[in-house]
């Protein structure tokens, strides 16, 4: 007699469930811009959604507890002069979010803890360096204040938002960049590009370290749909959730180190297609209900909450489901990362759940161009400019020329005044 062998896995029976209608977010005018981002970002405090807006770009920020119908006059985060294409919450501060726009800029915003009572119009910092629209925004996973932006100019810029300065720029992509993802400690990131190549990049060496991979270790055909797939990887559970834009289902898989490596678990299906999706960090799930993931599915005019749960009979904390996970504290400062240091995320336990801390002000200390000028006189053309985008370098050169012209003008005025004063003095003698 033959007997089939069933693979042992604690995630084999994970099931998805949509929360009740009163626990969703209704009357949200989700953006109709043609761009393949998720249009949604979520953390343990807030839900953010890119929305339709006249006269520029805007996104909506709601406390997670503010479910139900959203007032049509609810204040928005506005400031971009063009449609917003991507948003991303800072992993080290639940009140800080970054946005990228068709106006060629990225902006960083501070959101108050309470519901907004007036529009947020003043970003903490505006990051200018791209010559075309900024379609990708991604925070460094372990270093404070490090933000990556990528634009349709095929340029990648890594910023220190604490000073508003560009630290690194890379022009290694010959075509439009589709997506970017950091590895766990932020030493590398990978990109996908319109030229159908996947690249692994070392930003501090400013080089691509891998492009030509051998045959994939696993290949699984999902369907014949041409919709863009939004993948979300849970590093704690080694699971991948695949959400197709325009699709009405979420497929999820478990990844193992043994063949066949990718194991299909199940599919959550609903009636309406998804316009975008948000994925809650693990510290924001409900451990008392054995919830291992929470997704926020965007419809045309609402956001539906989907929970992924492992069925367990015990009400006790399930250690095997919740290993220590990445917490909100950064492991490094920008200078340490730039000097070549790598650190894994600082972990935290979920045994007692997670209570988000109160808002902390993000201060930006912009450096004066003159303060950074070397003590020895050097031509601007001889400075190290490999890390500066051409557009920013041109602007700095122009600013320097204007400052020089102003200084010369003031020196001439001083000479004229001294001459007049001397003539007056001699005349009175």
mmCIF file of C-alpha atoms in Angstrom, residues 29-302:
data_model
loop_
_atom_site.group_PDB
_atom_site.id
_atom_site.type_symbol
_atom_site.label_atom_id
_atom_site.label_comp_id
_atom_site.label_asym_id
_atom_site.label_seq_id
_atom_site.Cartn_x
_atom_site.Cartn_y
_atom_site.Cartn_z
ATOM 1 C CA UNK A 29 -11.185 58.417 -3.976
ATOM 2 C CA UNK A 30 -8.221 56.200 -4.858
ATOM 3 C CA UNK A 31 -5.872 57.739 -7.409
ATOM 4 C CA UNK A 32 -6.418 56.805 -11.051
ATOM 5 C CA UNK A 33 -2.886 57.716 -12.138
ATOM 6 C CA UNK A 34 -1.325 55.123 -14.434
ATOM 7 C CA UNK A 35 1.612 53.956 -12.362
ATOM 8 C CA UNK A 36 2.432 50.491 -11.038
ATOM 9 C CA UNK A 37 2.921 51.244 -7.345
ATOM 10 C CA UNK A 38 0.787 49.961 -4.476
ATOM 11 C CA UNK A 39 -0.902 53.394 -3.864
ATOM 12 C CA UNK A 40 -1.119 52.405 -0.197
ATOM 13 C CA UNK A 41 1.173 52.295 2.852
ATOM 14 C CA UNK A 42 0.329 51.192 6.378
ATOM 15 C CA UNK A 43 1.993 50.959 9.788
ATOM 16 C CA UNK A 44 0.751 50.232 13.344
ATOM 17 C CA UNK A 45 -0.629 53.796 13.632
ATOM 18 C CA UNK A 46 -1.838 54.951 10.224
ATOM 19 C CA UNK A 47 -3.241 54.022 6.846
ATOM 20 C CA UNK A 48 -2.069 56.205 3.937
ATOM 21 C CA UNK A 49 -3.665 56.126 0.467
ATOM 22 C CA UNK A 50 -2.801 58.122 -2.662
ATOM 23 C CA UNK A 51 -6.011 59.842 -3.759
ATOM 24 C CA UNK A 52 -7.420 61.885 -6.602
ATOM 25 C CA UNK A 53 -6.753 65.596 -6.202
ATOM 26 C CA UNK A 54 -7.104 68.690 -8.345
ATOM 27 C CA UNK A 55 -4.257 71.164 -8.642
ATOM 28 C CA UNK A 56 -1.469 68.792 -7.627
ATOM 29 C CA UNK A 57 -0.865 65.536 -5.777
ATOM 30 C CA UNK A 58 -2.302 64.455 -2.440
ATOM 31 C CA UNK A 59 -2.612 61.480 -0.155
ATOM 32 C CA UNK A 60 -4.952 60.622 2.680
ATOM 33 C CA UNK A 61 -3.709 59.639 6.160
ATOM 34 C CA UNK A 62 -6.124 58.011 8.602
ATOM 35 C CA UNK A 63 -5.539 56.639 12.110
ATOM 36 C CA UNK A 64 -6.198 52.890 11.926
ATOM 37 C CA UNK A 65 -9.063 53.301 14.374
ATOM 38 C CA UNK A 66 -10.917 55.751 12.090
ATOM 39 C CA UNK A 67 -12.870 53.114 10.160
ATOM 40 C CA UNK A 68 -16.131 53.608 8.310
ATOM 41 C CA UNK A 69 -17.081 56.424 5.964
ATOM 42 C CA UNK A 70 -14.439 59.078 5.345
ATOM 43 C CA UNK A 71 -15.784 62.635 5.163
ATOM 44 C CA UNK A 72 -15.297 64.100 1.686
ATOM 45 C CA UNK A 73 -13.758 67.200 3.300
ATOM 46 C CA UNK A 74 -11.300 65.237 5.440
ATOM 47 C CA UNK A 75 -7.919 67.067 5.347
ATOM 48 C CA UNK A 76 -5.253 65.681 3.015
ATOM 49 C CA UNK A 77 -1.475 65.817 2.830
ATOM 50 C CA UNK A 78 -0.794 68.210 -0.047
ATOM 51 C CA UNK A 79 2.276 69.989 -1.360
ATOM 52 C CA UNK A 80 3.354 68.296 -4.571
ATOM 53 C CA UNK A 81 2.554 70.188 -7.761
ATOM 54 C CA UNK A 82 1.994 66.940 -9.693
ATOM 55 C CA UNK A 83 0.294 63.597 -8.997
ATOM 56 C CA UNK A 84 1.870 61.457 -6.265
ATOM 57 C CA UNK A 85 3.180 58.105 -7.489
ATOM 58 C CA UNK A 86 4.545 56.355 -4.393
ATOM 59 C CA UNK A 87 4.494 56.639 -0.590
ATOM 60 C CA UNK A 88 6.397 54.798 2.144
ATOM 61 C CA UNK A 89 6.268 54.989 5.955
ATOM 62 C CA UNK A 90 9.571 55.319 7.786
ATOM 63 C CA UNK A 91 10.330 51.993 9.568
ATOM 64 C CA UNK A 92 11.896 53.885 12.501
ATOM 65 C CA UNK A 93 9.217 56.527 13.098
ATOM 66 C CA UNK A 94 5.529 55.729 12.654
ATOM 67 C CA UNK A 95 4.718 59.433 12.175
ATOM 68 C CA UNK A 96 7.085 60.057 9.253
ATOM 69 C CA UNK A 97 6.180 59.260 5.644
ATOM 70 C CA UNK A 98 7.902 59.979 2.317
ATOM 71 C CA UNK A 99 6.268 60.614 -1.072
ATOM 72 C CA UNK A 100 7.447 60.749 -4.685
ATOM 73 C CA UNK A 101 5.700 62.678 -7.440
ATOM 74 C CA UNK A 102 5.485 63.565 -11.097
ATOM 75 C CA UNK A 103 6.807 67.010 -10.114
ATOM 76 C CA UNK A 104 10.319 65.434 -9.982
ATOM 77 C CA UNK A 105 10.642 65.751 -6.184
ATOM 78 C CA UNK A 106 10.433 63.564 -3.116
ATOM 79 C CA UNK A 107 9.063 64.992 0.121
ATOM 80 C CA UNK A 108 9.158 63.859 3.747
ATOM 81 C CA UNK A 109 6.225 64.614 6.053
ATOM 82 C CA UNK A 110 5.538 64.555 9.798
ATOM 83 C CA UNK A 111 2.020 63.341 10.678
ATOM 84 C CA UNK A 112 0.499 64.245 14.078
ATOM 85 C CA UNK A 113 -0.820 61.439 16.292
ATOM 86 C CA UNK A 114 -4.425 62.638 16.216
ATOM 87 C CA UNK A 115 -6.774 62.810 13.228
ATOM 88 C CA UNK A 116 -5.946 65.703 10.917
ATOM 89 C CA UNK A 117 -7.995 68.852 11.506
ATOM 90 C CA UNK A 118 -6.408 70.828 8.676
ATOM 91 C CA UNK A 119 -4.432 69.909 5.533
ATOM 92 C CA UNK A 120 -0.729 69.147 5.954
ATOM 93 C CA UNK A 121 0.954 71.473 3.480
ATOM 94 C CA UNK A 122 4.519 71.896 4.755
ATOM 95 C CA UNK A 123 6.894 68.944 4.308
ATOM 96 C CA UNK A 124 9.820 68.502 6.678
ATOM 97 C CA UNK A 125 12.160 68.466 3.716
ATOM 98 C CA UNK A 126 11.929 68.613 -0.087
ATOM 99 C CA UNK A 127 14.442 66.425 -1.940
ATOM 100 C CA UNK A 128 15.314 67.759 -5.389
ATOM 101 C CA UNK A 129 17.702 65.973 -7.717
ATOM 102 C CA UNK A 130 15.692 64.110 -10.347
ATOM 103 C CA UNK A 131 14.988 65.542 -13.785
ATOM 104 C CA UNK A 132 11.900 63.380 -14.348
ATOM 105 C CA UNK A 133 9.088 61.994 -12.193
ATOM 106 C CA UNK A 134 9.971 60.186 -8.981
ATOM 107 C CA UNK A 135 8.136 56.863 -9.011
ATOM 108 C CA UNK A 136 9.856 54.827 -6.284
ATOM 109 C CA UNK A 137 10.452 55.667 -2.629
ATOM 110 C CA UNK A 138 12.062 53.239 -0.142
ATOM 111 C CA UNK A 139 13.495 53.742 3.356
ATOM 112 C CA UNK A 140 16.654 51.965 4.496
ATOM 113 C CA UNK A 141 15.649 49.075 6.786
ATOM 114 C CA UNK A 142 18.226 49.590 9.564
ATOM 115 C CA UNK A 143 19.752 53.087 9.292
ATOM 116 C CA UNK A 144 18.165 56.282 10.583
ATOM 117 C CA UNK A 145 17.070 58.913 8.025
ATOM 118 C CA UNK A 146 18.335 57.120 4.886
ATOM 119 C CA UNK A 147 15.873 57.264 1.980
ATOM 120 C CA UNK A 148 16.169 55.951 -1.585
ATOM 121 C CA UNK A 149 14.397 57.528 -4.535
ATOM 122 C CA UNK A 150 14.288 56.411 -8.168
ATOM 123 C CA UNK A 151 12.938 58.351 -11.121
ATOM 124 C CA UNK A 152 12.021 58.020 -14.759
ATOM 125 C CA UNK A 153 15.413 59.588 -15.485
ATOM 126 C CA UNK A 154 16.809 56.095 -14.633
ATOM 127 C CA UNK A 155 18.620 57.675 -11.699
ATOM 128 C CA UNK A 156 18.769 56.301 -8.143
ATOM 129 C CA UNK A 157 19.564 58.763 -5.337
ATOM 130 C CA UNK A 158 20.133 57.890 -1.685
ATOM 131 C CA UNK A 159 19.441 60.791 0.678
ATOM 132 C CA UNK A 160 20.097 61.727 4.267
ATOM 133 C CA UNK A 161 16.738 63.309 5.100
ATOM 134 C CA UNK A 162 18.188 64.602 8.389
ATOM 135 C CA UNK A 163 20.257 67.088 6.380
ATOM 136 C CA UNK A 164 18.391 67.064 3.060
ATOM 137 C CA UNK A 165 21.577 66.030 1.263
ATOM 138 C CA UNK A 166 22.089 63.475 -1.520
ATOM 139 C CA UNK A 167 24.698 60.952 -0.386
ATOM 140 C CA UNK A 168 24.921 58.573 -3.339
ATOM 141 C CA UNK A 169 23.674 58.543 -6.906
ATOM 142 C CA UNK A 170 23.723 55.660 -9.375
ATOM 143 C CA UNK A 171 23.128 55.764 -13.134
ATOM 144 C CA UNK A 172 23.563 52.070 -13.931
ATOM 145 C CA UNK A 173 20.149 51.430 -15.482
ATOM 146 C CA UNK A 174 19.680 51.964 -19.237
ATOM 147 C CA UNK A 175 15.897 52.016 -19.015
ATOM 148 C CA UNK A 176 12.960 52.669 -16.675
ATOM 149 C CA UNK A 177 13.309 51.180 -13.180
ATOM 150 C CA UNK A 178 10.194 49.219 -12.193
ATOM 151 C CA UNK A 179 10.868 48.354 -8.552
ATOM 152 C CA UNK A 180 13.521 48.395 -5.835
ATOM 153 C CA UNK A 181 13.875 46.358 -2.636
ATOM 154 C CA UNK A 182 16.540 46.471 0.095
ATOM 155 C CA UNK A 183 17.941 43.296 1.639
ATOM 156 C CA UNK A 184 17.422 42.710 5.366
ATOM 157 C CA UNK A 185 20.418 44.710 6.623
ATOM 158 C CA UNK A 186 20.435 47.336 3.873
ATOM 159 C CA UNK A 187 23.880 46.461 2.498
ATOM 160 C CA UNK A 188 22.454 45.768 -0.983
ATOM 161 C CA UNK A 189 19.295 46.370 -2.945
ATOM 162 C CA UNK A 190 17.865 44.714 -6.023
ATOM 163 C CA UNK A 191 16.043 46.334 -8.919
ATOM 164 C CA UNK A 192 13.884 45.288 -11.830
ATOM 165 C CA UNK A 193 14.074 47.250 -15.048
ATOM 166 C CA UNK A 194 12.281 47.648 -18.358
ATOM 167 C CA UNK A 195 15.238 45.911 -20.036
ATOM 168 C CA UNK A 196 14.021 42.705 -18.290
ATOM 169 C CA UNK A 197 17.080 42.383 -16.088
ATOM 170 C CA UNK A 198 17.194 42.016 -12.329
ATOM 171 C CA UNK A 199 20.203 43.740 -10.789
ATOM 172 C CA UNK A 200 21.758 43.470 -7.351
ATOM 173 C CA UNK A 201 23.432 46.765 -6.441
ATOM 174 C CA UNK A 202 25.949 47.774 -3.785
ATOM 175 C CA UNK A 203 25.113 51.462 -3.215
ATOM 176 C CA UNK A 204 28.251 52.309 -1.224
ATOM 177 C CA UNK A 205 30.469 50.950 -4.003
ATOM 178 C CA UNK A 206 28.145 52.593 -6.536
ATOM 179 C CA UNK A 207 28.125 49.478 -8.687
ATOM 180 C CA UNK A 208 25.982 46.596 -9.868
ATOM 181 C CA UNK A 209 27.341 43.385 -8.334
ATOM 182 C CA UNK A 210 25.088 40.861 -10.141
ATOM 183 C CA UNK A 211 22.797 40.819 -13.199
ATOM 184 C CA UNK A 212 23.176 37.534 -15.035
ATOM 185 C CA UNK A 213 21.656 34.809 -12.910
ATOM 186 C CA UNK A 214 21.628 31.136 -13.811
ATOM 187 C CA UNK A 215 18.418 29.161 -14.141
ATOM 188 C CA UNK A 216 15.896 29.971 -11.364
ATOM 189 C CA UNK A 217 15.808 27.466 -8.513
ATOM 190 C CA UNK A 218 12.018 27.434 -8.780
ATOM 191 C CA UNK A 219 9.561 28.526 -11.457
ATOM 192 C CA UNK A 220 5.820 28.560 -10.902
ATOM 193 C CA UNK A 221 3.291 29.756 -13.478
ATOM 194 C CA UNK A 222 0.402 31.531 -11.783
ATOM 195 C CA UNK A 223 -1.996 32.517 -14.559
ATOM 196 C CA UNK A 224 -2.150 34.264 -17.909
ATOM 197 C CA UNK A 225 -3.069 37.684 -16.544
ATOM 198 C CA UNK A 226 -0.850 40.614 -17.557
ATOM 199 C CA UNK A 227 -1.508 42.600 -14.365
ATOM 200 C CA UNK A 228 1.443 43.762 -12.293
ATOM 201 C CA UNK A 229 2.214 41.526 -9.300
ATOM 202 C CA UNK A 230 2.828 43.186 -5.939
ATOM 203 C CA UNK A 231 4.918 40.757 -3.825
ATOM 204 C CA UNK A 232 5.135 41.042 -0.029
ATOM 205 C CA UNK A 233 7.671 38.910 1.831
ATOM 206 C CA UNK A 234 7.298 38.012 5.495
ATOM 207 C CA UNK A 235 10.852 37.325 6.689
ATOM 208 C CA UNK A 236 9.648 35.979 10.046
ATOM 209 C CA UNK A 237 7.412 33.301 8.530
ATOM 210 C CA UNK A 238 9.290 32.848 5.221
ATOM 211 C CA UNK A 239 6.062 33.471 3.344
ATOM 212 C CA UNK A 240 5.335 35.416 0.163
ATOM 213 C CA UNK A 241 1.996 37.052 -0.632
ATOM 214 C CA UNK A 242 1.354 37.831 -4.309
ATOM 215 C CA UNK A 243 -1.285 40.449 -5.117
ATOM 216 C CA UNK A 244 -2.011 41.173 -8.769
ATOM 217 C CA UNK A 245 -3.249 44.654 -9.675
ATOM 218 C CA UNK A 246 -6.590 44.241 -11.375
ATOM 219 C CA UNK A 247 -6.869 40.741 -9.906
ATOM 220 C CA UNK A 248 -9.322 39.779 -7.162
ATOM 221 C CA UNK A 249 -7.169 37.211 -5.355
ATOM 222 C CA UNK A 250 -4.159 37.008 -3.062
ATOM 223 C CA UNK A 251 -1.977 33.929 -3.406
ATOM 224 C CA UNK A 252 0.432 32.967 -0.664
ATOM 225 C CA UNK A 253 3.382 30.605 -0.555
ATOM 226 C CA UNK A 254 5.928 29.281 1.920
ATOM 227 C CA UNK A 255 9.626 29.423 1.048
ATOM 228 C CA UNK A 256 11.972 26.662 2.283
ATOM 229 C CA UNK A 257 15.662 25.884 1.852
ATOM 230 C CA UNK A 258 14.909 22.410 0.477
ATOM 231 C CA UNK A 259 13.514 21.591 -2.995
ATOM 232 C CA UNK A 260 11.108 22.467 -4.441
ATOM 233 C CA UNK A 261 11.719 25.678 -2.408
ATOM 234 C CA UNK A 262 8.354 27.320 -3.175
ATOM 235 C CA UNK A 263 5.244 25.691 -1.676
ATOM 236 C CA UNK A 264 1.783 26.920 -2.594
ATOM 237 C CA UNK A 265 -0.415 27.330 0.491
ATOM 238 C CA UNK A 266 -3.729 28.851 -0.536
ATOM 239 C CA UNK A 267 -5.569 31.674 -2.294
ATOM 240 C CA UNK A 268 -7.796 34.323 -0.769
ATOM 241 C CA UNK A 269 -10.394 35.469 -3.290
ATOM 242 C CA UNK A 270 -13.009 38.186 -3.254
ATOM 243 C CA UNK A 271 -15.360 39.680 -5.840
ATOM 244 C CA UNK A 272 -13.777 43.070 -6.482
ATOM 245 C CA UNK A 273 -10.405 43.610 -8.217
ATOM 246 C CA UNK A 274 -7.667 45.383 -6.262
ATOM 247 C CA UNK A 275 -6.278 48.771 -7.284
ATOM 248 C CA UNK A 276 -3.409 48.510 -4.821
ATOM 249 C CA UNK A 277 -2.383 46.898 -1.562
ATOM 250 C CA UNK A 278 -0.779 47.769 1.775
ATOM 251 C CA UNK A 279 1.088 45.289 3.991
ATOM 252 C CA UNK A 280 1.239 45.778 7.763
ATOM 253 C CA UNK A 281 4.666 45.368 9.452
ATOM 254 C CA UNK A 282 4.677 42.323 11.735
ATOM 255 C CA UNK A 283 4.687 44.495 14.876
ATOM 256 C CA UNK A 284 1.213 45.699 13.897
ATOM 257 C CA UNK A 285 -0.581 42.318 13.790
ATOM 258 C CA UNK A 286 -2.903 41.010 16.528
ATOM 259 C CA UNK A 287 -0.985 38.210 18.284
ATOM 260 C CA UNK A 288 -3.974 37.385 20.516
ATOM 261 C CA UNK A 289 -5.834 36.088 17.432
ATOM 262 C CA UNK A 290 -2.848 34.240 15.869
ATOM 263 C CA UNK A 291 -2.866 36.789 13.042
ATOM 264 C CA UNK A 292 0.378 36.544 11.064
ATOM 265 C CA UNK A 293 -0.360 39.140 8.363
ATOM 266 C CA UNK A 294 -2.788 41.971 7.630
ATOM 267 C CA UNK A 295 -3.326 43.376 4.155
ATOM 268 C CA UNK A 296 -5.180 46.534 3.133
ATOM 269 C CA UNK A 297 -6.832 46.055 -0.253
ATOM 270 C CA UNK A 298 -7.724 49.148 -2.272
ATOM 271 C CA UNK A 299 -10.922 49.190 -4.305
ATOM 272 C CA UNK A 300 -12.035 52.133 -6.447
ATOM 273 C CA UNK A 301 -13.625 53.908 -3.479
ATOM 274 C CA UNK A 302 -12.743 51.982 -0.345
#
